[in-house]
CSV table of C-alpha atoms in Angstrom, one decimal:
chain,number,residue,atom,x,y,z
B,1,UNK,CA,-15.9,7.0,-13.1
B,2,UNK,CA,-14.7,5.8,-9.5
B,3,UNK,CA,-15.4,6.0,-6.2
B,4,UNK,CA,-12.8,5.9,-3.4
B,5,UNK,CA,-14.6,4.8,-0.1
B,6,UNK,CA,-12.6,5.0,3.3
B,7,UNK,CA,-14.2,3.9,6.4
B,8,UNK,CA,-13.1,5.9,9.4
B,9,UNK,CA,-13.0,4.8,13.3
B,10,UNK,CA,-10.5,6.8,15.8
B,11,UNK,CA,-7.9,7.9,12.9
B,12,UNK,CA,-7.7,11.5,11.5
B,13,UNK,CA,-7.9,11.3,7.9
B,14,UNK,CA,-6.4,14.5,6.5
B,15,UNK,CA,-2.9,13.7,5.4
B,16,UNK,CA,-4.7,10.5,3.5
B,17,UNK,CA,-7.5,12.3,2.4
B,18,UNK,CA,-5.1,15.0,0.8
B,19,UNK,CA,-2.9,12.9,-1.4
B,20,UNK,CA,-5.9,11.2,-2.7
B,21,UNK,CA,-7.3,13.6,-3.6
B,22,UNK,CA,-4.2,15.9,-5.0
B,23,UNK,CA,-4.1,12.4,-7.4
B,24,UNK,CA,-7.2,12.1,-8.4
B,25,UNK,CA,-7.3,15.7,-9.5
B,26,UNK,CA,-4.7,15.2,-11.6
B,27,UNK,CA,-5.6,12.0,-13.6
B,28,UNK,CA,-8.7,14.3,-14.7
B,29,UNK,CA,-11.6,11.8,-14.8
B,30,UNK,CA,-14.4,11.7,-12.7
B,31,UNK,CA,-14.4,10.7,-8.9
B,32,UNK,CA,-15.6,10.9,-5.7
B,33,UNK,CA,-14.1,10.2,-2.2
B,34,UNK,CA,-16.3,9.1,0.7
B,35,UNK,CA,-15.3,9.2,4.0
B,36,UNK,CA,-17.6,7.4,6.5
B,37,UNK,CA,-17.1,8.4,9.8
B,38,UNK,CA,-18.3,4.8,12.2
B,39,UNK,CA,-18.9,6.8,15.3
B,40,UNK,CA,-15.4,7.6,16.2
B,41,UNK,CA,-14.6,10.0,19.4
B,42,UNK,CA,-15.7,13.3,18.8
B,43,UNK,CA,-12.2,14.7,18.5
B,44,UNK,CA,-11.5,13.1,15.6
B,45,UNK,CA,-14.6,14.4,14.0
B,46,UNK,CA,-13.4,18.0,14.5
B,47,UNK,CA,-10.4,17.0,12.7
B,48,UNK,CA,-12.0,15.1,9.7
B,49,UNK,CA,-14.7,16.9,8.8
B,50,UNK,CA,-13.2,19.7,7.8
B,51,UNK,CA,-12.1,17.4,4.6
B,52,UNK,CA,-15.7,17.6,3.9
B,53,UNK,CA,-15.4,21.6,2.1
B,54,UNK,CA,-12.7,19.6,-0.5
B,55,UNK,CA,-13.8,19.4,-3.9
B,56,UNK,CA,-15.5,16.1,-4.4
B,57,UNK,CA,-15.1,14.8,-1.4
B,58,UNK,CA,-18.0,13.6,1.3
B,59,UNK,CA,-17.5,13.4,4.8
B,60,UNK,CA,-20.5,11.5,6.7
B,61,UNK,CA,-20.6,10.6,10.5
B,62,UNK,CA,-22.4,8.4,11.6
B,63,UNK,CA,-24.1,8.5,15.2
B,64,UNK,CA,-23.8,4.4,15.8
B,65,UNK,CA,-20.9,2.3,15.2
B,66,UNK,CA,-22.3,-0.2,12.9
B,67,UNK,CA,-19.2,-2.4,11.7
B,68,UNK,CA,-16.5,-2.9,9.9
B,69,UNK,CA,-18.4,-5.0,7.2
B,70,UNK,CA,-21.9,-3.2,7.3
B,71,UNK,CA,-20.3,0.5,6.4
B,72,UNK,CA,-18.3,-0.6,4.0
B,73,UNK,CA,-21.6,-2.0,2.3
B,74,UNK,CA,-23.4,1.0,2.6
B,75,UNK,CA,-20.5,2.9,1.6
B,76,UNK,CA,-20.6,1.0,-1.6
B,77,UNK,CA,-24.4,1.4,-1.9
B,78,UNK,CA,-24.1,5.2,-1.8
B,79,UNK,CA,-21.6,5.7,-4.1
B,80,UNK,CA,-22.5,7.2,-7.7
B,81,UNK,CA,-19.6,5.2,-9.7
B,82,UNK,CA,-18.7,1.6,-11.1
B,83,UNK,CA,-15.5,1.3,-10.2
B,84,UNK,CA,-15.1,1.2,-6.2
B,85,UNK,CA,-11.9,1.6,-4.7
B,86,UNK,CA,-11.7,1.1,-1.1
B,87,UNK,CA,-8.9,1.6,1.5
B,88,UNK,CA,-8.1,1.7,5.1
B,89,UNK,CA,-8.3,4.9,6.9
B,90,UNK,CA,-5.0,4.1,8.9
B,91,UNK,CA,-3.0,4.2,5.2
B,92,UNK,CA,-0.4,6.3,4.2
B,93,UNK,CA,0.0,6.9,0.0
B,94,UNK,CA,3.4,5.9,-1.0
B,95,UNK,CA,3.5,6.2,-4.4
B,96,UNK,CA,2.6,9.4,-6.6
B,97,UNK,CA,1.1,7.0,-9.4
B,98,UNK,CA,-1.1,5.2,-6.4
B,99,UNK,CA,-4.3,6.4,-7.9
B,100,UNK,CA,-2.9,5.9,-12.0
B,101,UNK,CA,-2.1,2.7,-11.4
B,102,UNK,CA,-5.5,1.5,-11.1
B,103,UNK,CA,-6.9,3.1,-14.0
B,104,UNK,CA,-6.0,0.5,-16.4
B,105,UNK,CA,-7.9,-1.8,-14.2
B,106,UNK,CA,-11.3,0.0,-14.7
B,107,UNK,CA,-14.0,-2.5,-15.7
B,108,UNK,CA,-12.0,-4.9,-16.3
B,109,UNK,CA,-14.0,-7.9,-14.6
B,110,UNK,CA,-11.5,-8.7,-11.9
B,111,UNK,CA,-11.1,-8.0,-8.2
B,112,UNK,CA,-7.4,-6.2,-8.0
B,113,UNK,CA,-5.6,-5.9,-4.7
B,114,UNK,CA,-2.5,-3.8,-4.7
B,115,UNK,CA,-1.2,-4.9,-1.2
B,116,UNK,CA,0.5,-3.1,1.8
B,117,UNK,CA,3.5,-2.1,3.3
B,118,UNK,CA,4.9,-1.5,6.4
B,119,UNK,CA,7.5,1.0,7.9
B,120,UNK,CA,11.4,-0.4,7.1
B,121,UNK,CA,12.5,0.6,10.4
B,122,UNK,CA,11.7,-1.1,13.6
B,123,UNK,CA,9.3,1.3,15.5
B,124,UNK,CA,10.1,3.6,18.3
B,125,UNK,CA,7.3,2.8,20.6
B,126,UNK,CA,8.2,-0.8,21.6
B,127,UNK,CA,5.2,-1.7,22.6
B,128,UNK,CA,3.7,-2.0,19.2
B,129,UNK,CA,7.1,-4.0,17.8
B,130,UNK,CA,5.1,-6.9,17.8
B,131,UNK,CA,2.1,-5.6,15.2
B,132,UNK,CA,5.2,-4.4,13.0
B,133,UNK,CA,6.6,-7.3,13.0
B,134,UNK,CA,3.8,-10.0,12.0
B,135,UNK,CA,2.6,-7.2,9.6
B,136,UNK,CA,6.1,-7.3,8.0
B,137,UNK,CA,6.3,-11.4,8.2
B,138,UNK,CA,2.4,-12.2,7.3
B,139,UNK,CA,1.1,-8.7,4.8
B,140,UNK,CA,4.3,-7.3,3.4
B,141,UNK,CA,4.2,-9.8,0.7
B,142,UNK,CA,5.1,-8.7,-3.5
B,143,UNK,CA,2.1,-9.6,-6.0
B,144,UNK,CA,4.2,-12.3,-7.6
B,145,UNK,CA,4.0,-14.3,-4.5
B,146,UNK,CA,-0.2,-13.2,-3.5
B,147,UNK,CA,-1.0,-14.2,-7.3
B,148,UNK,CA,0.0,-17.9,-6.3
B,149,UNK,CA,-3.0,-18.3,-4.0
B,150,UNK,CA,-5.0,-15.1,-5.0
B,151,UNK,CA,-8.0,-15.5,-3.3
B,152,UNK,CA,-6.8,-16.5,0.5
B,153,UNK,CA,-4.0,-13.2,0.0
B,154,UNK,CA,-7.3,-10.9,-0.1
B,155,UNK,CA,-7.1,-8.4,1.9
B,156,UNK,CA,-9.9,-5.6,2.2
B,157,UNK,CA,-7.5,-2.5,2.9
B,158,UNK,CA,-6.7,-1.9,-0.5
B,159,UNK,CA,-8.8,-3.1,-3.4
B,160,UNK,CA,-10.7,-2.3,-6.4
B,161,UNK,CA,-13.9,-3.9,-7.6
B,162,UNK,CA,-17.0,-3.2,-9.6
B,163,UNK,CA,-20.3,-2.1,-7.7
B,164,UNK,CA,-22.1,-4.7,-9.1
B,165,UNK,CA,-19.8,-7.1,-8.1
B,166,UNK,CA,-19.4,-6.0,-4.8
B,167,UNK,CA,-23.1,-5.6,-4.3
B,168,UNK,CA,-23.9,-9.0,-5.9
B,169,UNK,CA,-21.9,-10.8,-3.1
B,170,UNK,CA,-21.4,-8.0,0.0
B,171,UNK,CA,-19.3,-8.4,3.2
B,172,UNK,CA,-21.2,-10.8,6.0
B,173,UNK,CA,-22.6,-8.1,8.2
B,174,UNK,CA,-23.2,-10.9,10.9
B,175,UNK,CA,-19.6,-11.0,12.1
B,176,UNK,CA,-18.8,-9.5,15.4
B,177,UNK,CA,-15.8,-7.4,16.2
B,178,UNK,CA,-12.8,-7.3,14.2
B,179,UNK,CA,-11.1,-9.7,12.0
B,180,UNK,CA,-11.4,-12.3,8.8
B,181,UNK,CA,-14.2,-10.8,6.9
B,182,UNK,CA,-12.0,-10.3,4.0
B,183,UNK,CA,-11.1,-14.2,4.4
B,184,UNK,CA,-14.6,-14.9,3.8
B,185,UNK,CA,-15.2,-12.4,0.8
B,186,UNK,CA,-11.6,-13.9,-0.6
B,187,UNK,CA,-13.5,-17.3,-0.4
B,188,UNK,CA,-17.0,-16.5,-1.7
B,189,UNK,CA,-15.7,-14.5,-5.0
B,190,UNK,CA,-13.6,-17.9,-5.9
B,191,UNK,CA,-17.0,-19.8,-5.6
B,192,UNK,CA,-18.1,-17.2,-8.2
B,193,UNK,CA,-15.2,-17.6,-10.5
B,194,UNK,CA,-14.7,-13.7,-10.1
B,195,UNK,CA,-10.8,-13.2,-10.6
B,196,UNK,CA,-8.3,-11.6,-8.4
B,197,UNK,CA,-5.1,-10.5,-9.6
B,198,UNK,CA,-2.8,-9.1,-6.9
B,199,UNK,CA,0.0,-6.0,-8.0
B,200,UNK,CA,1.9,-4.0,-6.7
B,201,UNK,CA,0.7,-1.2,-5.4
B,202,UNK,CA,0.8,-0.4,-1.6
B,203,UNK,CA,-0.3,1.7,0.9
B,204,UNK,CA,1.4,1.5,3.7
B,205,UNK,CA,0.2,0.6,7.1
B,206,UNK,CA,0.8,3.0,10.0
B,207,UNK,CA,-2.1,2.3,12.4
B,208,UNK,CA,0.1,0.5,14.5
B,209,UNK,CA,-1.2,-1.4,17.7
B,210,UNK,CA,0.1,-1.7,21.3
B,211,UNK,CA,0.5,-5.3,21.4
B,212,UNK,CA,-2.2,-5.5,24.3
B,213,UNK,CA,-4.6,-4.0,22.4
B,214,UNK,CA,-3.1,-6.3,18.9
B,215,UNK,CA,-3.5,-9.2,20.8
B,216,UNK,CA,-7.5,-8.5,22.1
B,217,UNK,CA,-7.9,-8.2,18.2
B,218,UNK,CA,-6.1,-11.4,17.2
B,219,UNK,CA,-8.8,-12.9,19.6
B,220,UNK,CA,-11.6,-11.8,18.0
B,221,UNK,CA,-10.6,-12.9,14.4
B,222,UNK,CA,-10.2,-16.2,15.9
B,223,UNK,CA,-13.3,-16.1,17.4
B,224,UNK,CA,-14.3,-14.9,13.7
B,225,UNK,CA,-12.8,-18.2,12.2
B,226,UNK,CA,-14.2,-20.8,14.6
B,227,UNK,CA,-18.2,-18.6,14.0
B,228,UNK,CA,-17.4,-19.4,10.0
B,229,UNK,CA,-16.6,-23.4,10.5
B,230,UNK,CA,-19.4,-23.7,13.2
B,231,UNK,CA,-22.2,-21.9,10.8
B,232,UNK,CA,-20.6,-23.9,7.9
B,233,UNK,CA,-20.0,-20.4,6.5
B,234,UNK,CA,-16.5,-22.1,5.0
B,235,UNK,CA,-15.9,-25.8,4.7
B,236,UNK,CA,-12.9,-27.4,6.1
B,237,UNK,CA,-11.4,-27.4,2.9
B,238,UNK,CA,-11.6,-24.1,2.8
B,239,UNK,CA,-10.6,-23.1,6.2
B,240,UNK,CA,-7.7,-25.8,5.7
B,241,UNK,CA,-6.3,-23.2,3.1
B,242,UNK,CA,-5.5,-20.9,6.0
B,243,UNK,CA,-2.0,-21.8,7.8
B,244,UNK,CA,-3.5,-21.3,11.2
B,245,UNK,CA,-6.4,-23.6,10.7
B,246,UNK,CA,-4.4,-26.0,8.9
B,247,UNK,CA,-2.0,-26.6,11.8
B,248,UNK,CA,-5.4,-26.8,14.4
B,249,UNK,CA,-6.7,-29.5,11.9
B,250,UNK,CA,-3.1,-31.4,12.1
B,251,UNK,CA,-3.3,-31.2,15.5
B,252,UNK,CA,-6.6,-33.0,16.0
B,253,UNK,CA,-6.0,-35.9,13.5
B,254,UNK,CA,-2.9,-36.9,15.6
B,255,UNK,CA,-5.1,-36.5,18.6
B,256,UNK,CA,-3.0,-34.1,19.8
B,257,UNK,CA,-5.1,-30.8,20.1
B,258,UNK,CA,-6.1,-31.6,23.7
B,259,UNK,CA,-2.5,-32.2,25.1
B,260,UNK,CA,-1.6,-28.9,23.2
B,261,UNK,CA,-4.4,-27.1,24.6
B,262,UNK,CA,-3.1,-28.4,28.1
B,263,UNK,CA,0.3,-27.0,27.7
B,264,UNK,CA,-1.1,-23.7,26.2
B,265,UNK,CA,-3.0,-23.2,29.1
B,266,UNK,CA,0.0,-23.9,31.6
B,267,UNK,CA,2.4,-21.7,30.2
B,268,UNK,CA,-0.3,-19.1,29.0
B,269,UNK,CA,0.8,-16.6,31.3
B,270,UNK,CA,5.0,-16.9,30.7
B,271,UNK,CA,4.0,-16.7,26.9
B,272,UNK,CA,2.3,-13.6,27.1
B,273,UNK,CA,5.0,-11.4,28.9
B,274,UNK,CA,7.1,-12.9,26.0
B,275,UNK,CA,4.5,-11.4,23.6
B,276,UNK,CA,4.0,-8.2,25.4
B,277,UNK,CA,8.0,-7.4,25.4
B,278,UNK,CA,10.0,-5.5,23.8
B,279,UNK,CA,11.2,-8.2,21.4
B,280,UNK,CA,8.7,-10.3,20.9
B,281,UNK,CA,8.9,-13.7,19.1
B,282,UNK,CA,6.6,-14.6,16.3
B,283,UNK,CA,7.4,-18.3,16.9
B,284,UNK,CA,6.0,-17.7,20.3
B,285,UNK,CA,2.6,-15.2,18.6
B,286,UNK,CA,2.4,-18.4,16.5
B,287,UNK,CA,2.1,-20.1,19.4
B,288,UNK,CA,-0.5,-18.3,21.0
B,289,UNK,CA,-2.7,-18.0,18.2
B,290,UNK,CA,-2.7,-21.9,17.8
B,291,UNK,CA,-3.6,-22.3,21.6
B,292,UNK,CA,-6.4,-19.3,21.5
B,293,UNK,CA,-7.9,-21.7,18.6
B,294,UNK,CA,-7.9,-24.8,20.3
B,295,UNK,CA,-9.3,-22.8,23.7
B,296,UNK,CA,-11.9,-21.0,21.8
B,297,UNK,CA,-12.5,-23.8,19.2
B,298,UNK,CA,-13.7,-25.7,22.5
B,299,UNK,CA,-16.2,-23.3,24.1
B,300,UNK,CA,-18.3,-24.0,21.1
């Protein structure tokens, strides 16, 4: 009756894997859990595959990394069920009615997103304070607040859809590297009048970043966002929706995106270290993000 499907890179599974499935044992209705391995390093194969002996459960590996959008595609493609739950593979289950909670959702038409969470206390490891801290400010948001603009609160680490919906409109497999995929599916189920309705119902996010490694990322959604204006994949109106785009857009009509961009570039380097300490700003990450659009926005 559903099918949980978990794309893996470079994160061992087990601990996820296991409350899953402990849950879905015990709702008593048909399921399946597929783990797709996207050519992670071999140690974390060792660990993960041993998931694989579990009752209902496929693990899968495969030899090329082919995406975050194309395996979660094929992942729905293989599956056997009509409801399709999918989840990020860095998640932790923090509720013991995670998997009960969507059953009353089942065929019901609608896209349902049940959000994320992140740790309450500030992390250990200071390097990755600053991934905690924009995941706190920009994805720990209640339902009540991602119902008012359902469709650009999409998010694709914990959702559930019908195949045939999913099928019928697929993630872009075209993008490159990491970031804003689910922006664009958000975008293209409202042009379909397909409804999404936002509750509560987290995971919570514990793949947590070094912020040098958080910021590479950051880059590449941006670059992700200028390829979707410049193949007319959204429309201004659409990317206009999105705070970050909206404030580049505000920028050029005042003619002020090139003395911005000038600025950026001059005190680039100061504002990194800022961004790379252990209390970072996220006036300053604000900052940064706006200048790596104008930069990028201009090589195109």
């Amino acid at each position: 009756m559903f099918s949980v499907l978990i794309p893996v890179y470079n994160f061992n599974i087990s601990v996820l894997v296991n409350a899953l499935h402990r849950q879905c044992e015990a709702v008593g209705i048909p399921y399946e859990i597929f783990c797709y391995d996207d050519a992670s390093e071999s140690k974390y194969d060792e660990v993960n595959k041993k998931i694989s002996s579990w009752n209902n459960v496929r693990y899968k590996r495969l030899e090329k990394n082919i995406g975050r959008s194309r395996i979660r595609n094929l992942m729905a493609r293989e599956s056997r069920f009509d409801n399709l739950l999918f989840l990020d593979c860095d998640s932790e289950v923090v509720s013991e009615n995670y998997i009960s909670n969507y059953i009353s959702c089942f065929n019901a038409g609608k896209v349902v997103c049940g959000g994320r969470v992140y740790d309450a206390a500030t992390p250990s490891d200071k390097k990755k304070i600053l991934h905690w801290k924009a995941g706190k400010k920009k994805e720990e948001i209640k339902a009540e607040m991602r119902n008012k603009k359902p469709y650009t609160s999409f998010m694709t680490n914990n959702f559930l859809i019908s195949k045939n919906i999913f099928l019928e409109n697929s993630l872009d497999e075209s993008l490159q590297g990491y970031g804003h995929e689910d922006t664009l599916f958000g975008f293209q189920l409202r042009r379909k009048n397909i409804p999404v309705v936002h509750i509560d119902n987290p995971l919570k996010h514990i793949g947590l970043e070094n912020a040098e490694e958080f910021l590479v990322k950051t880059g590449s959604g941006i670059s992700n966002l200028i390829h979707f204006w410049k193949e007319k994949k959204l429309q201004e109106g659409e990317l206009s929706e999105i705070s970050l785009m909206k404030a580049y857009f505000n920028l050029r009509q005042v003619f002020m995106a090139g003395l911005f961009l000038f600025f950026f570039r001059q005190f680039s380097g100061s504002n990194r270290k800022r961004l790379l300490s252990e209390s970072p700003s996220l006036f300053w990450f604000d900052v940064y993000k706006l200048g790596l659009l104008a930069q990028t926005s201009v090589r195109f």
